[in-house]
Every structure is written in C-alpha cells, then in structure tokens.
Amino acid sequence: MARDLRMSRMLHVLIHMDRHLGRATSEQIAQMISTNAVVVRRMMAGLRERGIVTSEKGHGGGWQLACPLARISLRDVYEAVGHPPLFNIGPQADSSSCLVEQAVDARLDATLSEAEARLLAQFSTITVEEVAQDFERRFAESGHSVPFQWHGSTDE
Amino acid sequence: MARDLRMSRMLHVLIHMDRHLGRATSEQIAQMISTNAVVVRRMMAGLRERGIVTSEKGHGGGWQLACPLARISLRDVYEAVGHPPLFNIGPQADSSSCLVEQAVDARLDATLSEAEARLLAQFSTITVEEVAQDFERRFAESGHSVPFQWHGSTDE
DNA sequence: TCATATGTATCATTAAGAGTTACGTGATTC
DNA sequence: GAATCACGTAACTCTTAATGATACATATGA
C-alpha cells in the first residue's frame, strides 16, 4: 500500500485508550481505526513487547495501557511497531562494484542517515501525552459536546 | 517495490555521462544501471524538462549533459525525477472526522514536513560535482587503472 | 528509404503493507 | 466442565506504487 500507517494508527489508539476507553478488545480497536482485529493484534503485540500496553485473554480481556502517555514518546511507538523504513527514496539495498555507484550510494546513505537520526531525535522529544493535549485543544475549539467521533459503537 | 531508486540512478548516470560517456543512448544507459531503455527515457525526460540534459533523435542521437555537474544539486535531481514522496511512514492521506486522529495526523505531518524541509535544504547544498569528486577519491584510493566498472559494453 | 533513437501508451511484474480466514490457546462464566 | 470470549499466529489474498517489458509512432541522419 501507499505507506506505513502503523505509527499513526497506534498513536490514535493509545490516546483513545487513555482518554476514554480504558480497556479495549482488538475488535473494538479495529472498528476505531477501520481495520481488522488481526491487524490490530499484530500492531499491539509490538507495543506490548515494549511495555506500553498489556493484554489479557478470555472474558473481560483485551488491551490496556501499561504506563501514562507522558512516558511514551513518538520514538517509542515508532520502535514498537517495528521501526519500519523511514524513507521512500534511496539507493538500492545491494551494493555494486561500480565505484561511481558506490560514491553515489555512500553520499545518499550518509545524507539520509543524518536526516533519520534527526527525525528520530525529534520523535524522542514528543510524548503521546502532548499529542493528546493537542486533541483536547482541538476539542475545546470545536465547541462540540462529545469529544470523540464514536467509532462504530456507542456503548461504553 | 521496495523504494524509489530514481534519484540514486540518475545521479549515477549523470556522473558517468560527465566523466566518460559524453553522449549516451537510452540503451547504453539502461545497461549501465541494469534496467530497460523505456525506464531510462521516463527518468531522463524529467531531467530534460529541468534543463539538466538534452535529447536528440535519430542517428548519432541520445542524451547529453546540458550543464556542468557543479551547477546541479541533489535537490535538482530529486525534483527532476518527479519529487517522489520522501517518507515511508505517516498518516493516511485522507483526513478523518475523529478529532483524535486529526490531532495525531497534524503532529505527524508537521514533524515530517519539518524533516522534509531540512532534508531538501541539505540536498540543495550538495552538487553532483561533489559526488563525482567523491568517486574520484575512491578511485584514487582503489589503485585500479580503470576508473569504471564497464557497464555491459567495452567499446567507447 | 531505411536504420536509428527518442516519445509514449499499455500492460506485466514485484515487493511490502494491509486485509482476511482459520485454527489454536488461555481465561472467565454459567 | 462446557461454552464463550479474546488473544496468538500461521498462511493466505488484496492493494498500491515502483519498475520492467512490449508495441508502435515520430523524427533524424546516412
């Protein structure tokens, strides 16, 4: 597909879980982000491995936040979803015996690596709590009485 | 496919054209970068529109550099190949009515836009001539007598 | 006039993310 | 202790964008 949506989607989910869901099943989360429960489990499994959420099976089970949003950075979420490749451009993965190509690839790799390091550093400075507060500002400015677009179900 | 190789490939081609090919047909270039002549024409068409190369049909035709490498920046090449999306991550293209998702998307978009601006600025500071000189340093250090891995044909 | 080379439309191939189905396992409820 | 619920995961298919390939038109030079 176009690009990797996992980081964006997981941020969305984490804020909903903190601000109004509490515990949620994969099925509920899937409806929230318009996808399939299996896709949700795949992504959430990465968050669990990083200690961001916990999961429980059986009746009353589901997913739950394991720490406050203020202690989760965008970098944490990026790593949790498997640190997908950041860039859509760059040289071919396998190197060539052509010295010109080697020089081009080295320059591009160096430039992209530097940009990647800067972007990841930036991700480290932003907490999910900050983004949640962005949302609350938007809500306050919207003048609506219900802070969420209810995703599929109205019971909570 | 994995990622967009056009910028890397065109840099490779430009340096070869400047340093030892002079004029080259799409077929020769295709062999150089291990692809098809039509793919080459597609990419080179963008360079021509930006005034980086010229093309001529018929006998003795082909592609030729239109300006010195010192006057072509990596940014120019990036734009010439159609400024493909830089990032492989990010929010979904279409926006949602969910305020949480909007906040997440806005934050990610802002962060990525900033990173994109920085990377493009960096591309602007690097000329293709500099990369060609990188190559010449590599050649000098390699101790080889022939500066190129000859791509497919040995006649020139 | 014919061979050469670009210009371009159209389709096939490929790789990676995303979506889906099926089935297993553990936990809770009755 | 059987049924139900929910996660865990393997093994697919689907979709998208880049790339590769084929066919044919057009322009140029010998």
Coordinates of C-alpha atoms in Angstrom, one line a residue, chain B residues 31 39 47 70 83 95 121 127 145:
Chain B
Q31 CA 22.7 -1.4 -19.4
V39 CA 12.5 3.2 -17.9
L47 CA 15.9 15.8 -16.3
A70 CA 28.8 21.8 -10.4
H83 CA 9.9 14.6 -6.3
S95 CA -8.4 13.0 6.9
A121 CA 17.7 22.0 2.1
T127 CA 26.2 19.3 -6.1
S145 CA 43.9 1.5 -13.5

